[in-house]
GROMACS .gro file of N, CA and C in nm:
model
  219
    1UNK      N    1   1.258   0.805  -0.331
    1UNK     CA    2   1.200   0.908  -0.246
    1UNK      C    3   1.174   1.037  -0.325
    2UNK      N    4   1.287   1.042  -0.415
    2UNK     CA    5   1.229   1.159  -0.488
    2UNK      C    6   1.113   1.165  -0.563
    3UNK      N    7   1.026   1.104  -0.591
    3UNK     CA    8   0.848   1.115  -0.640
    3UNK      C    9   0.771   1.134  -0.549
    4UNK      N   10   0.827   1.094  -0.389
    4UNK     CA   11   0.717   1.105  -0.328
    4UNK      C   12   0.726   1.247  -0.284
    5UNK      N   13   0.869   1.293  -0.300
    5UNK     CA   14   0.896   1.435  -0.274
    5UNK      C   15   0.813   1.557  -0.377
    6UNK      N   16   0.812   1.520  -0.498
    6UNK     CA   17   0.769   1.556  -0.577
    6UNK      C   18   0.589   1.584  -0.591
    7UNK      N   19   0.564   1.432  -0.545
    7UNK     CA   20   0.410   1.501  -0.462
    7UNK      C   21   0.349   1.546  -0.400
    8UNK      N   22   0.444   1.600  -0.276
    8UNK     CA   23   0.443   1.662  -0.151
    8UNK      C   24   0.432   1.781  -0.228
    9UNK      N   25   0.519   1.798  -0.298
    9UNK     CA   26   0.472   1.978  -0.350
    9UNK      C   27   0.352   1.997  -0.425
   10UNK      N   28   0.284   1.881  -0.410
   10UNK     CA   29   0.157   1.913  -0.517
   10UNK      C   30   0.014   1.879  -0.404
   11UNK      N   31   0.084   1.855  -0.279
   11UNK     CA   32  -0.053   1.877  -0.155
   11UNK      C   33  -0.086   1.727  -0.131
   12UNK      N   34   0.015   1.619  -0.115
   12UNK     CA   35  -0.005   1.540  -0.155
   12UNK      C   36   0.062   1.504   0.021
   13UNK      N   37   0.004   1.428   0.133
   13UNK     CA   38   0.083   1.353   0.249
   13UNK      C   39   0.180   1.240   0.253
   14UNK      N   40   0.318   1.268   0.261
   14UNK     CA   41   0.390   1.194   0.259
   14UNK      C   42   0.389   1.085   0.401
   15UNK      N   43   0.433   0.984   0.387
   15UNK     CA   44   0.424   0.871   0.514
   15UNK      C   45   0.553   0.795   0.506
   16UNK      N   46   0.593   0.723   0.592
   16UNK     CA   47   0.749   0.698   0.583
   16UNK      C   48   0.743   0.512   0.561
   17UNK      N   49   0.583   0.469   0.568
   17UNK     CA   50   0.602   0.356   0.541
   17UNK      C   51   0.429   0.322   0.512
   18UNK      N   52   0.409   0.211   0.497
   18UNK     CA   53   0.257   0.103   0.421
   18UNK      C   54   0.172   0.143   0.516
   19UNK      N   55   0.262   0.100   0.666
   19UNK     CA   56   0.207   0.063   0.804
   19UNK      C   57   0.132   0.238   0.860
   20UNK      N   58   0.192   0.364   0.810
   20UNK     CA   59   0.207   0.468   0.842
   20UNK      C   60   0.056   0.510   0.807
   21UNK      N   61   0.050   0.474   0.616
   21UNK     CA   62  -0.057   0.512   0.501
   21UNK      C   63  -0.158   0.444   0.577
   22UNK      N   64  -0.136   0.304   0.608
   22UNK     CA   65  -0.266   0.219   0.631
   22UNK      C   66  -0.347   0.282   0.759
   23UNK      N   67  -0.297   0.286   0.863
   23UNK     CA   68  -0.334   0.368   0.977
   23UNK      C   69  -0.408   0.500   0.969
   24UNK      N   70  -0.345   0.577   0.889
   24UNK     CA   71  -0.397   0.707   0.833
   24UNK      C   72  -0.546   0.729   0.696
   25UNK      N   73  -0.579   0.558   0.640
   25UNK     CA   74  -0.658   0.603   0.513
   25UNK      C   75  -0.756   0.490   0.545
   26UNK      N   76  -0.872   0.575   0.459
   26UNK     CA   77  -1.000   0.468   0.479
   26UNK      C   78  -1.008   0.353   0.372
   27UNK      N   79  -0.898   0.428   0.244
   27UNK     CA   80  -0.880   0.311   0.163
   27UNK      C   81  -0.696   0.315   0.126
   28UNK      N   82  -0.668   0.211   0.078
   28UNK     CA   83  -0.534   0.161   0.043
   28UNK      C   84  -0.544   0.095  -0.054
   29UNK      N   85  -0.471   0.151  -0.174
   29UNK     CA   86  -0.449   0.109  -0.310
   29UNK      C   87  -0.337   0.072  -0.354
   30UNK      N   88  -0.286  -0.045  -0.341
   30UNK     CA   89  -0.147  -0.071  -0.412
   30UNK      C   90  -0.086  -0.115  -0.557
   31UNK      N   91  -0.012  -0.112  -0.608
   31UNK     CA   92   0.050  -0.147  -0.725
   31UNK      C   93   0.219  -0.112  -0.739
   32UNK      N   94   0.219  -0.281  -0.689
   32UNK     CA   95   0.345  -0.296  -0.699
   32UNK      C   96   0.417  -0.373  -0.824
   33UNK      N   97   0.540  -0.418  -0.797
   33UNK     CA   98   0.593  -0.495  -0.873
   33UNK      C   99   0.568  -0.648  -0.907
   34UNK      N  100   0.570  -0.701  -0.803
   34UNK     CA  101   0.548  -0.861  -0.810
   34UNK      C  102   0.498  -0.953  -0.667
   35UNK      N  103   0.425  -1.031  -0.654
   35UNK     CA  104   0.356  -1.131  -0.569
   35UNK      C  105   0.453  -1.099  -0.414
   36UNK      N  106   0.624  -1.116  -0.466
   36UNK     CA  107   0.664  -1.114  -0.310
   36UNK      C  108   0.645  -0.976  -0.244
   37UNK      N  109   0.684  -0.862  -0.349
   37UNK     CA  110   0.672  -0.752  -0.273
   37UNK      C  111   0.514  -0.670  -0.205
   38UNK      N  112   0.343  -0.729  -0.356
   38UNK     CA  113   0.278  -0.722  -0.234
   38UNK      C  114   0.242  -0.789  -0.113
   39UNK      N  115   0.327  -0.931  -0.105
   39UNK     CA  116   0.334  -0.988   0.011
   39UNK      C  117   0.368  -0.922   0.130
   40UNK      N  118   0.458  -0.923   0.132
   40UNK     CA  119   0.519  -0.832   0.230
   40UNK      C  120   0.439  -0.635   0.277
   41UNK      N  121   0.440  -0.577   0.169
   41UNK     CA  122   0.404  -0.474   0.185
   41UNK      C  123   0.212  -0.471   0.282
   42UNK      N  124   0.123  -0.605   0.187
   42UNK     CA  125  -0.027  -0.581   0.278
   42UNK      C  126   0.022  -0.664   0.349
   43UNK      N  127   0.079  -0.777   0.418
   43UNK     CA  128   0.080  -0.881   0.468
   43UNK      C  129   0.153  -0.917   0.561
   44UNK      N  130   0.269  -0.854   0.554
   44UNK     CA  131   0.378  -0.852   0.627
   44UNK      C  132   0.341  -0.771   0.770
   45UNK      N  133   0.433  -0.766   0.866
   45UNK     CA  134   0.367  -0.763   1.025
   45UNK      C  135   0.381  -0.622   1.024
   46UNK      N  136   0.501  -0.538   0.943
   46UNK     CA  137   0.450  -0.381   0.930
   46UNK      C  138   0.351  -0.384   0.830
   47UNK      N  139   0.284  -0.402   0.773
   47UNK     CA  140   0.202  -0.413   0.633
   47UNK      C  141   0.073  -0.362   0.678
   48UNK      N  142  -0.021  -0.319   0.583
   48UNK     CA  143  -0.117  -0.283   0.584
   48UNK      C  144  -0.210  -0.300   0.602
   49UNK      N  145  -0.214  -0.466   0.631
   49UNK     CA  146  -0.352  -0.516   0.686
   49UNK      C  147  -0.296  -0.538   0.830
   50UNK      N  148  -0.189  -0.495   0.879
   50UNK     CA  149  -0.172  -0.512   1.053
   50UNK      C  150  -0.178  -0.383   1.122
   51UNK      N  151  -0.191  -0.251   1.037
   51UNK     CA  152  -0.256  -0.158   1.040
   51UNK      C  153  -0.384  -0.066   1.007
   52UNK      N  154  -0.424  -0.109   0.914
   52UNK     CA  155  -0.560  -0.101   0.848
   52UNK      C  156  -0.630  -0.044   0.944
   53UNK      N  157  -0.725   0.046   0.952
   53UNK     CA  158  -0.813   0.075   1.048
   53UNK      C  159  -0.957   0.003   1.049
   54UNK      N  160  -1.006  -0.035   1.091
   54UNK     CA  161  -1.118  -0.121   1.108
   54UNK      C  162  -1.199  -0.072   1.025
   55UNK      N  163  -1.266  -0.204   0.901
   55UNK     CA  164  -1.378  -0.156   0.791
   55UNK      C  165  -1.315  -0.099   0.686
   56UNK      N  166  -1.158  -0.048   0.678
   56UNK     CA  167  -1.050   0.013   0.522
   56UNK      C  168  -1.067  -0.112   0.456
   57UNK      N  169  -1.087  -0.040   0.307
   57UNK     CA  170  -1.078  -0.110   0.182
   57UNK      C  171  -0.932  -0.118   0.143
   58UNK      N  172  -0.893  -0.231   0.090
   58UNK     CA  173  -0.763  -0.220   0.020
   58UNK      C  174  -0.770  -0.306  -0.053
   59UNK      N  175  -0.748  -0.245  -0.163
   59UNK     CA  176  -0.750  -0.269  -0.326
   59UNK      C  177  -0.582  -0.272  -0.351
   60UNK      N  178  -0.570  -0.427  -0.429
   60UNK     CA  179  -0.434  -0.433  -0.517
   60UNK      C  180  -0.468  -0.447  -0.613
   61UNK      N  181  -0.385  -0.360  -0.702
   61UNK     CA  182  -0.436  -0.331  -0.829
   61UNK      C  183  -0.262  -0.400  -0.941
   62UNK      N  184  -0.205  -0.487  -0.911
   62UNK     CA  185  -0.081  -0.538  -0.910
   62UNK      C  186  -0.104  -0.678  -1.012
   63UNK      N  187   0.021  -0.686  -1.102
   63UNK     CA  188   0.031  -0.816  -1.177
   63UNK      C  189   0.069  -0.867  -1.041
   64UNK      N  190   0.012  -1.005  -1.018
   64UNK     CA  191   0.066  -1.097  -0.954
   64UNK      C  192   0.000  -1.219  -0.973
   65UNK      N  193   0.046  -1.350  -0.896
   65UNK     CA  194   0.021  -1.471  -0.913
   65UNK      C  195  -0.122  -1.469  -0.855
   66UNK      N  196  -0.209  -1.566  -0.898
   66UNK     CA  197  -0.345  -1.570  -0.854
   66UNK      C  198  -0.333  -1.656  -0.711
   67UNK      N  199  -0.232  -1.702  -0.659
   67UNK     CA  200  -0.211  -1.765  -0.571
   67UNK      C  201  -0.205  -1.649  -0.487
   68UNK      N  202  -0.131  -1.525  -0.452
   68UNK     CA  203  -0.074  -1.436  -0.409
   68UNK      C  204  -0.230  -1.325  -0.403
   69UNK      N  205  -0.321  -1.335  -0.463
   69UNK     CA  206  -0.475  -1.254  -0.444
   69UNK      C  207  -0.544  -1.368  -0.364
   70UNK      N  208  -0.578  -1.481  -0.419
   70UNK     CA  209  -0.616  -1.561  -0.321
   70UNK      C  210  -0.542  -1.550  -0.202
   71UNK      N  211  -0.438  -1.550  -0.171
   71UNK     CA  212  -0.424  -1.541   0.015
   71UNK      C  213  -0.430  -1.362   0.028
   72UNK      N  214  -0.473  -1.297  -0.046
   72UNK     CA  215  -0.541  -1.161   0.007
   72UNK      C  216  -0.656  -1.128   0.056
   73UNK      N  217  -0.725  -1.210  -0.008
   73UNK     CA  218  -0.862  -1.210  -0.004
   73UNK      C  219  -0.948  -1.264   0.158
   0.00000   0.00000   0.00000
């Protein structure tokens, strides 16, 4: 939490979760760690494509398994 605190002082909107960002942006850019966690984070039932606003781009920009972009896509 402390980076995201850290960007808040630089004019930056903090959100308390994926589901929060996704709702709020016309695009969503992730880069995470690995296949399960952007699973969960776009995919998952709080996740960002169950919030997404109709017509948002979301771009993962993440090492992961090509199995794990194929079911993004």
């Amino acid at each position: 939490r402390e980076a995201v605190d850290e960007l808040a002082l630089h004019q930056a909107r903090p959100a308390a979760s994926a589901a929060e960002v996704a709702a709020a942006s016309d695009i969503v850019v992730t880069m995470l760690p690995n296949s399960a966690v952007v699973s969960e984070v776009v995919m998952g039932p709080d996740g960002v494509l169950a919030h997404a606003k109709a017509g948002a781009l979301v771009m993962d920009m993440s090492t992961v398994s090509p199995e794990t972009t194929d079911a993004l896509a």
